[in-house]
């Protein structure tokens, strides 16, 4: 008997009819002789609605109370799905994160899972019960409700699969797998049958929200067999996240293109070009817990230089405030912010054994007149920061230039 964790996202449980559809799928998977743990998200749009509601009451909501509010979306869907399972004649019991005891740290709105109690779930499974768990939430040591960050139900699913040593974790969503890029932007995008764990980690961290980055990290750490599939389609194989590169397959150079609009650029103009300047600028930013992504220091002239870096867009105003505070002390002339930035990345393990990926990427963008403002690379990815208005064009032309629309061998 296999133990399978199935996670269904917001669109898949977006209406009562769709919840009934999920119940039928779960019932079938159990009837095939499996033990099933189901993790569900809130109904689509619900988490956004709850966040907006909180902001109407307090413009920058208290994080502890915000988690109390936004965790309720998932509580509704676990109850509804359990009822739908009962209607299918299946024994089912729902649990919130705190009822399971998904223990997290106390970083409200972005908590990390530390430990999961298996006891209740094992007992139910042994009784032939389907266990329905609320995604996205946990509880800290002091009993406070926490949430795991947007898209966090993926992480709940993989973490439960790791804790229960499940045979597979299946992430059911509104696309039938991981594509070469977001199919909403490039209709020619192709579904990948397999993607390496390393590539998936890069894709997720560079903006492909089909899986939350932490879920991929968990899968890597605990070697969880992870698959992405459609909840609207019957019988597809989806995309398997593999731990080995498939040596029998002609590896494409690039496996996928990821992108994000969530970028802002800060530039400090006219700073004295002397040792320690990067530290003087980025030190206070790091202390404020703001993630810095790409960095550029221009060649100095007349003893002065310009220094630019990118941060998540939502952090731009705070970062400007911090830099304005230290500007005089640094002897800088001006601090500028630009929130209309985007980042496009090409990802592929094939890059390790091929040269010329960067030049092909840069030439393709140049031919479209798209200016590259910053570049960063790792062994298996190249990212560029560009103006947001060129984002969709950039993704489309790169997808074509790397022949991702062609069926691979
Ligand atoms: P869920 O609510 O099921 O968690 P999400 O909206 O979080 O679903 O993730 C699925 C969406 O991710 C898809 O509808 C698609 O638009 C988007 N997406 C972004 N990049 C990719 C990709 N490379 N492959 C597949 N989907 C992608
Ligand atoms: N409901 C949460 C969100 O919208 C978690 C999730 O769907 O994974 O971010
Ligand atoms: Mg999601």
Short mmCIF file of C-alpha atoms and ligand atoms in Angstrom, two decimals:
data_model
loop_
_atom_site.label_atom_id
_atom_site.label_comp_id
_atom_site.label_asym_id
_atom_site.label_seq_id
_atom_site.Cartn_x
_atom_site.Cartn_y
_atom_site.Cartn_z
CA UNK A 1 0.00 0.00 0.00
CA UNK A 2 1.42 3.37 -1.01
CA UNK A 3 1.12 6.56 0.99
CA UNK A 4 0.51 9.57 -1.21
CA UNK A 5 0.28 13.23 -0.27
CA UNK A 6 -1.87 15.21 -2.72
CA UNK A 7 -1.91 18.99 -2.61
CA UNK A 8 -4.63 20.95 -4.39
CA UNK A 9 -4.16 24.66 -5.08
CA UNK A 10 -6.62 27.55 -4.92
CA UNK A 11 -8.07 27.23 -8.42
CA UNK A 12 -8.55 23.50 -7.95
CA UNK A 13 -10.78 24.15 -4.90
CA UNK A 14 -12.15 27.48 -6.19
CA UNK A 15 -15.85 26.50 -6.24
CA UNK A 16 -18.06 23.93 -4.45
CA UNK A 17 -18.20 21.98 -7.73
CA UNK A 18 -14.41 21.87 -7.92
CA UNK A 19 -14.16 20.76 -4.31
CA UNK A 20 -16.49 17.89 -5.19
CA UNK A 21 -14.25 17.10 -8.16
CA UNK A 22 -11.23 16.94 -5.83
CA UNK A 23 -13.20 14.67 -3.49
CA UNK A 24 -13.91 12.29 -6.37
CA UNK A 25 -10.23 12.20 -7.34
CA UNK A 26 -9.16 11.58 -3.77
CA UNK A 27 -11.80 8.85 -3.37
CA UNK A 28 -10.52 7.16 -6.51
CA UNK A 29 -6.88 7.31 -5.41
CA UNK A 30 -7.87 5.72 -2.10
CA UNK A 31 -9.99 3.07 -3.80
CA UNK A 32 -6.93 2.12 -5.83
CA UNK A 33 -5.42 0.97 -2.57
CA UNK A 34 -3.48 4.01 -1.36
CA UNK A 35 -3.40 5.87 1.91
CA UNK A 36 -4.08 9.53 1.16
CA UNK A 37 -3.19 12.75 2.93
CA UNK A 38 -4.68 15.79 1.19
CA UNK A 39 -3.38 19.32 1.63
CA UNK A 40 -5.56 22.16 0.38
CA UNK A 41 -5.12 25.87 -0.26
CA UNK A 42 -7.78 28.49 0.31
CA UNK A 43 -10.32 28.96 -2.49
CA UNK A 44 -8.74 31.08 -5.25
CA UNK A 45 -8.70 34.79 -4.47
CA UNK A 46 -9.52 34.20 -0.80
CA UNK A 47 -6.06 34.89 0.64
CA UNK A 48 -5.83 38.12 -1.38
CA UNK A 49 -9.28 39.11 -0.13
CA UNK A 50 -8.29 38.50 3.48
CA UNK A 51 -5.06 40.49 3.11
CA UNK A 52 -6.99 43.41 1.58
CA UNK A 53 -9.53 43.21 4.40
CA UNK A 54 -6.78 43.39 7.01
CA UNK A 55 -5.23 46.39 5.26
CA UNK A 56 -8.54 48.22 5.32
CA UNK A 57 -8.43 48.02 9.09
CA UNK A 58 -4.71 48.59 9.63
CA UNK A 59 -2.61 49.86 6.71
CA UNK A 60 0.37 47.83 7.70
CA UNK A 61 -1.21 44.96 9.61
CA UNK A 62 0.30 43.53 12.75
CA UNK A 63 2.00 40.33 11.51
CA UNK A 64 0.68 38.08 14.29
CA UNK A 65 -2.89 39.22 13.75
CA UNK A 66 -2.50 39.09 9.98
CA UNK A 67 -1.64 35.40 10.26
CA UNK A 68 -4.72 34.85 12.41
CA UNK A 69 -6.80 36.36 9.61
CA UNK A 70 -5.18 34.89 6.51
CA UNK A 71 -4.94 31.35 7.84
CA UNK A 72 -8.76 31.14 7.89
CA UNK A 73 -9.06 30.60 4.12
CA UNK A 74 -7.56 27.13 4.39
CA UNK A 75 -9.69 26.24 7.40
CA UNK A 76 -12.78 26.67 5.26
CA UNK A 77 -11.53 24.40 2.46
CA UNK A 78 -10.46 21.53 4.73
CA UNK A 79 -13.95 21.41 6.26
CA UNK A 80 -15.65 21.61 2.87
CA UNK A 81 -13.43 18.95 1.32
CA UNK A 82 -13.99 16.58 4.24
CA UNK A 83 -17.75 17.03 3.81
CA UNK A 84 -17.44 16.37 0.09
CA UNK A 85 -15.47 13.19 0.88
CA UNK A 86 -18.15 12.06 3.34
CA UNK A 87 -20.69 12.58 0.56
CA UNK A 88 -18.58 10.24 -1.58
CA UNK A 89 -18.76 7.65 1.19
CA UNK A 90 -15.13 8.16 2.20
CA UNK A 91 -14.03 8.50 5.81
CA UNK A 92 -12.16 11.78 6.19
CA UNK A 93 -11.04 14.06 8.98
CA UNK A 94 -9.79 17.64 8.67
CA UNK A 95 -6.97 19.28 10.62
CA UNK A 96 -5.66 22.83 10.80
CA UNK A 97 -1.89 23.24 10.94
CA UNK A 98 -2.03 23.71 14.66
CA UNK A 99 -4.23 20.62 15.16
CA UNK A 100 -1.71 18.44 13.33
CA UNK A 101 0.93 20.35 15.14
CA UNK A 102 2.99 21.63 12.32
CA UNK A 103 5.47 23.39 14.52
CA UNK A 104 7.13 26.46 13.01
CA UNK A 105 9.36 29.28 14.16
CA UNK A 106 7.67 32.56 15.07
CA UNK A 107 8.40 34.56 11.89
CA UNK A 108 4.82 35.55 11.22
CA UNK A 109 3.82 35.60 7.53
CA UNK A 110 6.98 33.70 6.52
CA UNK A 111 7.42 31.02 9.16
CA UNK A 112 9.60 27.97 8.66
CA UNK A 113 8.48 24.47 9.54
CA UNK A 114 10.56 22.86 12.29
CA UNK A 115 8.71 19.70 13.22
CA UNK A 116 5.57 17.79 12.36
CA UNK A 117 3.68 15.45 14.71
CA UNK A 118 2.64 12.39 12.74
CA UNK A 119 0.63 10.69 15.42
CA UNK A 120 -2.93 11.82 14.57
CA UNK A 121 -2.37 11.40 10.87
CA UNK A 122 -0.96 7.87 11.22
CA UNK A 123 -3.85 6.80 13.44
CA UNK A 124 -6.42 8.10 10.96
CA UNK A 125 -4.65 6.55 7.99
CA UNK A 126 -4.51 3.20 9.76
CA UNK A 127 -8.26 3.46 10.31
CA UNK A 128 -8.77 3.93 6.57
CA UNK A 129 -9.45 7.62 6.91
CA UNK A 130 -8.35 10.29 4.44
CA UNK A 131 -6.48 13.01 6.32
CA UNK A 132 -7.25 16.54 5.11
CA UNK A 133 -4.74 19.18 6.23
CA UNK A 134 -4.87 22.96 5.85
CA UNK A 135 -1.93 24.20 3.80
CA UNK A 136 0.05 27.38 4.42
CA UNK A 137 -0.17 27.36 8.22
CA UNK A 138 1.43 26.15 11.40
CA UNK A 139 1.78 26.99 15.04
CA UNK A 140 4.78 28.22 17.01
CA UNK A 141 6.05 27.02 20.35
CA UNK A 142 3.90 29.52 22.20
CA UNK A 143 0.73 28.40 20.37
CA UNK A 144 0.53 31.36 17.99
CA UNK A 145 -0.88 30.72 14.52
CA UNK A 146 1.74 31.25 11.80
CA UNK A 147 1.70 31.20 8.00
CA UNK A 148 4.40 30.03 5.62
CA UNK A 149 4.50 32.77 2.98
CA UNK A 150 2.52 33.06 -0.26
CA UNK A 151 2.25 29.76 -2.07
CA UNK A 152 3.07 28.02 1.20
CA UNK A 153 0.62 25.15 0.79
CA UNK A 154 3.13 23.54 -1.56
CA UNK A 155 5.57 23.50 1.33
CA UNK A 156 2.98 22.00 3.68
CA UNK A 157 2.44 19.22 1.15
CA UNK A 158 6.11 18.39 0.72
CA UNK A 159 6.86 18.72 4.43
CA UNK A 160 4.06 16.28 5.29
CA UNK A 161 5.33 13.90 2.63
CA UNK A 162 8.80 14.11 4.18
CA UNK A 163 7.52 13.60 7.73
CA UNK A 164 5.35 10.63 6.75
CA UNK A 165 7.99 9.25 4.37
CA UNK A 166 5.30 9.21 1.67
CA UNK A 167 5.91 7.40 -1.58
CA UNK A 168 5.08 10.51 -3.58
CA UNK A 169 3.96 14.10 -3.16
CA UNK A 170 1.62 15.20 -5.94
CA UNK A 171 1.04 18.92 -6.44
CA UNK A 172 -2.25 19.35 -8.34
CA UNK A 173 -2.71 22.74 -9.96
CA UNK A 174 -4.29 24.49 -12.95
CA UNK A 175 -1.55 23.50 -15.42
CA UNK A 176 -0.57 19.92 -16.18
CA UNK A 177 3.06 20.24 -15.11
CA UNK A 178 6.12 22.45 -15.12
CA UNK A 179 6.53 24.21 -18.45
CA UNK A 180 9.54 25.68 -20.22
CA UNK A 181 8.13 29.03 -19.08
CA UNK A 182 4.82 30.36 -17.77
CA UNK A 183 2.29 29.20 -20.40
CA UNK A 184 0.19 32.27 -19.64
CA UNK A 185 2.92 34.43 -21.17
CA UNK A 186 4.17 32.13 -23.92
CA UNK A 187 1.45 29.92 -25.41
CA UNK A 188 4.16 27.85 -27.19
CA UNK A 189 5.69 26.84 -23.86
CA UNK A 190 6.08 23.07 -23.58
CA UNK A 191 5.42 20.82 -20.64
CA UNK A 192 8.55 19.14 -19.33
CA UNK A 193 8.18 15.46 -18.44
CA UNK A 194 11.11 15.79 -16.07
CA UNK A 195 13.14 18.59 -14.60
CA UNK A 196 16.10 18.20 -12.29
CA UNK A 197 15.71 19.24 -8.72
CA UNK A 198 18.51 21.79 -9.15
CA UNK A 199 16.80 23.40 -12.11
CA UNK A 200 13.45 23.48 -10.33
CA UNK A 201 15.12 25.15 -7.37
CA UNK A 202 16.48 27.89 -9.66
CA UNK A 203 13.19 28.27 -11.55
CA UNK A 204 11.24 28.63 -8.29
CA UNK A 205 13.70 31.05 -6.74
CA UNK A 206 13.77 33.14 -9.93
CA UNK A 207 10.02 33.62 -10.03
CA UNK A 208 8.21 30.55 -11.43
CA UNK A 209 5.47 30.35 -8.87
CA UNK A 210 4.26 26.92 -9.93
CA UNK A 211 6.09 25.64 -6.82
CA UNK A 212 7.02 27.65 -3.75
CA UNK A 213 10.81 27.67 -3.39
CA UNK A 214 10.71 26.23 0.10
CA UNK A 215 8.76 23.22 -1.07
CA UNK A 216 11.54 22.44 -3.53
CA UNK A 217 14.17 22.92 -0.83
CA UNK A 218 12.28 20.48 1.39
CA UNK A 219 11.98 17.95 -1.40
CA UNK A 220 15.73 18.17 -1.96
CA UNK A 221 16.66 17.88 1.66
CA UNK A 222 14.41 14.91 2.41
CA UNK A 223 14.51 13.32 -1.05
CA UNK A 224 10.75 13.53 -1.52
CA UNK A 225 9.49 12.23 -4.83
CA UNK A 226 7.69 15.29 -6.16
CA UNK A 227 5.34 15.57 -9.13
CA UNK A 228 3.32 18.49 -10.54
CA UNK A 229 0.02 17.59 -12.24
CA UNK A 230 -3.32 19.06 -13.30
CA UNK A 231 -6.39 18.66 -11.14
CA UNK A 232 -8.58 19.18 -14.21
CA UNK A 233 -7.13 16.46 -16.37
CA UNK A 234 -7.39 12.69 -16.12
CA UNK A 235 -4.42 10.41 -16.26
CA UNK A 236 -1.53 12.71 -17.18
CA UNK A 237 1.98 11.99 -15.94
CA UNK A 238 2.67 15.63 -15.10
CA UNK A 239 6.25 16.67 -14.42
CA UNK A 240 8.53 14.66 -12.16
CA UNK A 241 11.23 16.56 -10.27
CA UNK A 242 14.23 14.23 -10.57
CA UNK A 243 17.38 14.00 -8.54
CA UNK A 244 19.52 12.70 -11.35
CA UNK A 245 20.28 14.22 -14.67
CA UNK A 246 18.97 11.88 -17.31
CA UNK A 247 22.13 10.71 -19.02
CA UNK A 248 20.24 8.84 -21.71
CA UNK A 249 18.56 11.98 -22.86
CA UNK A 250 20.19 14.61 -25.04
CA UNK A 251 20.15 17.37 -22.44
CA UNK A 252 18.84 20.65 -23.81
CA UNK A 253 21.17 23.54 -22.99
CA UNK A 254 18.36 25.54 -21.44
CA UNK A 255 15.45 23.86 -19.69
CA UNK A 256 13.36 26.87 -18.83
CA UNK A 257 12.91 30.61 -18.51
CA UNK A 258 11.82 32.20 -15.26
CA UNK A 259 10.88 35.79 -14.65
CA UNK A 260 9.67 38.16 -11.99
CA UNK A 261 8.26 41.66 -11.93
CA UNK A 262 8.96 41.98 -8.27
CA UNK A 263 12.14 44.02 -8.65
CA UNK A 264 13.26 47.55 -7.88
CA UNK A 265 16.61 49.17 -8.51
CA UNK A 266 18.34 51.54 -6.14
CA UNK A 267 21.22 53.69 -7.28
CA UNK A 268 23.55 55.71 -5.09
CA UNK A 269 25.10 58.40 -7.27
CA UNK A 270 28.40 60.14 -6.73
CA UNK A 271 29.84 58.10 -3.88
CA UNK A 272 33.55 58.41 -3.11
CA UNK A 273 35.31 55.49 -4.85
CA UNK A 274 37.20 54.03 -1.92
CA UNK A 275 37.47 50.69 -0.14
CA UNK A 276 34.50 49.90 2.07
CA UNK A 277 31.88 51.69 0.05
CA UNK A 278 29.89 48.54 -0.82
CA UNK A 279 29.82 47.65 2.84
CA UNK A 280 28.73 51.16 3.84
CA UNK A 281 25.81 50.97 1.44
CA UNK A 282 24.75 47.33 1.79
CA UNK A 283 25.53 46.89 5.50
CA UNK A 284 22.54 48.93 6.72
CA UNK A 285 20.33 47.28 4.07
CA UNK A 286 21.28 43.83 5.34
CA UNK A 287 20.72 44.91 8.93
CA UNK A 288 17.20 45.91 7.98
CA UNK A 289 16.69 42.36 6.67
CA UNK A 290 16.17 43.47 3.07
CA UNK A 291 17.29 40.93 0.46
CA UNK A 292 19.73 42.32 -2.07
CA UNK A 293 19.84 40.50 -5.37
CA UNK A 294 21.94 41.97 -8.21
CA UNK A 295 24.73 44.47 -7.61
CA UNK A 296 26.73 46.73 -9.92
CA UNK A 297 29.47 49.19 -9.10
CA UNK A 298 30.41 51.37 -12.04
CA UNK A 299 33.93 52.35 -12.97
CA UNK A 300 34.87 55.41 -10.94
CA UNK A 301 35.66 58.80 -12.41
CA UNK A 302 37.23 61.76 -10.62
CA UNK A 303 37.26 59.73 -7.43
CA UNK A 304 33.47 59.22 -7.55
CA UNK A 305 31.40 56.23 -8.60
CA UNK A 306 27.78 55.06 -8.89
CA UNK A 307 26.53 51.98 -7.10
CA UNK A 308 23.32 50.12 -8.01
CA UNK A 309 21.52 47.09 -6.62
CA UNK A 310 18.11 45.45 -6.76
CA UNK A 311 15.71 44.62 -3.93
CA UNK A 312 12.15 43.19 -3.85
CA UNK A 313 9.80 45.95 -5.04
CA UNK A 314 7.86 46.05 -1.79
CA UNK A 315 11.07 46.90 0.08
CA UNK A 316 12.13 49.80 -2.13
CA UNK A 317 10.71 52.64 -0.06
CA UNK A 318 12.20 51.25 3.12
CA UNK A 319 15.60 50.83 1.42
CA UNK A 320 15.51 54.41 0.11
CA UNK A 321 14.72 55.65 3.61
CA UNK A 322 17.74 53.79 4.97
CA UNK A 323 20.08 55.10 2.27
CA UNK A 324 18.83 58.67 2.69
CA UNK A 325 19.75 58.28 6.35
CA UNK A 326 23.37 57.33 5.62
CA UNK A 327 23.85 59.39 2.45
CA UNK A 328 25.56 62.36 4.02
CA UNK A 329 27.78 60.19 6.14
CA UNK A 330 28.91 58.30 3.00
CA UNK A 331 29.47 61.53 1.11
CA UNK A 332 27.08 60.45 -1.66
CA UNK A 333 25.33 62.92 -3.93
CA UNK A 334 21.95 61.31 -4.52
CA UNK A 335 19.85 58.19 -3.99
CA UNK A 336 17.45 57.08 -6.72
CA UNK A 337 14.84 54.35 -6.86
CA UNK A 338 13.29 52.72 -9.91
CA UNK A 339 10.41 50.38 -9.27
CA UNK A 340 9.74 49.44 -12.90
CA UNK A 341 12.31 46.66 -13.09
CA UNK A 342 11.92 43.02 -13.99
CA UNK A 343 14.25 40.07 -14.07
CA UNK A 344 14.45 37.35 -16.72
CA UNK A 345 16.53 34.22 -16.20
CA UNK A 346 17.47 31.29 -18.40
CA UNK A 347 18.02 28.08 -16.45
CA UNK A 348 19.54 24.75 -17.42
CA UNK A 349 22.07 22.20 -16.21
CA UNK A 350 23.17 21.90 -19.85
CA UNK A 351 24.91 25.26 -19.40
CA UNK A 352 27.68 23.49 -17.52
CA UNK A 353 28.86 21.80 -20.67
CA UNK A 354 28.03 24.45 -23.25
CA UNK A 355 29.56 27.83 -23.89
CA UNK A 356 27.84 30.71 -25.63
CA UNK A 357 24.61 30.77 -23.64
CA UNK A 358 25.24 34.28 -22.32
CA UNK A 359 26.18 35.64 -25.73
CA UNK A 360 23.09 34.13 -27.31
CA UNK A 361 20.94 35.62 -24.58
CA UNK A 362 22.49 39.08 -24.85
CA UNK A 363 22.37 39.10 -28.66
CA UNK A 364 18.71 38.10 -28.66
CA UNK A 365 17.80 40.93 -26.30
CA UNK A 366 19.96 43.42 -28.21
CA UNK A 367 18.20 42.56 -31.48
CA UNK A 368 14.94 43.62 -29.84
CA UNK A 369 16.48 46.83 -28.51
CA UNK A 370 16.10 45.66 -24.92
CA UNK A 371 18.66 47.24 -22.64
CA UNK A 372 20.25 44.99 -20.03
CA UNK A 373 20.78 46.90 -16.82
CA UNK A 374 22.32 44.25 -14.62
CA UNK A 375 23.51 40.68 -14.99
CA UNK A 376 24.08 37.87 -12.55
CA UNK A 377 25.07 34.28 -13.19
CA UNK A 378 25.51 30.96 -11.47
CA UNK A 379 26.63 27.62 -12.83
CA UNK A 380 23.19 26.82 -14.24
CA UNK A 381 21.49 30.20 -14.75
CA UNK A 382 21.93 33.66 -16.23
CA UNK A 383 19.69 36.48 -15.04
CA UNK A 384 19.30 39.97 -16.42
CA UNK A 385 17.48 42.98 -15.03
CA UNK A 386 15.52 44.92 -17.65
CA UNK A 387 12.77 47.49 -17.80
CA UNK A 388 9.47 45.89 -16.87
CA UNK A 389 7.70 47.03 -20.03
CA UNK A 390 9.96 44.72 -22.09
CA UNK A 391 9.45 41.69 -19.89
CA UNK A 392 6.94 39.71 -21.94
CA UNK A 393 8.78 40.45 -25.17
CA UNK A 394 12.07 39.33 -23.62
CA UNK A 395 10.60 36.05 -22.38
CA UNK A 396 9.04 35.33 -25.76
CA UNK A 397 12.12 36.02 -27.87
CA UNK A 398 14.41 34.09 -25.52
CA UNK A 399 12.02 31.15 -25.52
CA UNK A 400 12.32 31.05 -29.29
CA UNK A 401 16.05 31.75 -29.44
CA UNK A 402 16.79 28.78 -27.19
CA UNK A 403 14.36 26.63 -29.21
CA UNK A 404 12.29 25.79 -26.17
CA UNK A 405 9.22 25.56 -28.36
CA UNK A 406 10.76 22.63 -30.26
CA UNK A 407 10.00 19.15 -29.02
CA UNK A 408 13.20 17.73 -27.54
CA UNK A 409 14.66 14.31 -28.34
P1 LIG B 1 -1.96 26.87 -7.22
O1 LIG B 1 -3.05 27.80 -6.83
O2 LIG B 1 -2.45 25.54 -7.69
O3 LIG B 1 -0.89 26.74 -6.17
P2 LIG B 1 -0.27 28.71 -8.69
O4 LIG B 1 -1.02 29.82 -9.34
O5 LIG B 1 0.44 28.98 -7.43
O6 LIG B 1 -1.29 27.48 -8.53
O7 LIG B 1 0.77 28.06 -9.73
C1 LIG B 1 0.35 27.65 -11.01
C2 LIG B 1 0.62 28.74 -12.02
O8 LIG B 1 2.03 28.92 -12.12
C3 LIG B 1 0.21 28.40 -13.44
O9 LIG B 1 -1.15 28.75 -13.66
C4 LIG B 1 1.16 29.23 -14.29
O10 LIG B 1 0.55 30.41 -14.76
C5 LIG B 1 2.27 29.62 -13.32
N1 LIG B 1 3.61 29.28 -13.82
C6 LIG B 1 4.70 30.10 -13.78
N2 LIG B 1 5.75 29.52 -14.33
C7 LIG B 1 5.38 28.29 -14.70
C8 LIG B 1 6.04 27.19 -15.32
N3 LIG B 1 7.32 27.25 -15.68
N4 LIG B 1 5.34 26.07 -15.56
C9 LIG B 1 4.04 25.97 -15.22
N5 LIG B 1 3.35 26.97 -14.63
C10 LIG B 1 3.99 28.12 -14.38
N1 LIG B 2 -3.54 30.42 0.16
C1 LIG B 2 -2.14 30.77 0.23
C2 LIG B 2 -1.77 31.78 -0.84
O1 LIG B 2 -2.62 32.19 -1.60
C3 LIG B 2 -1.23 29.57 0.18
C4 LIG B 2 -1.28 28.79 -1.12
O2 LIG B 2 -2.21 28.89 -1.90
O3 LIG B 2 -0.33 28.01 -1.34
O4 LIG B 2 -0.64 32.19 -0.91
MG1 LIG B 3 0.75 27.98 -5.64
#
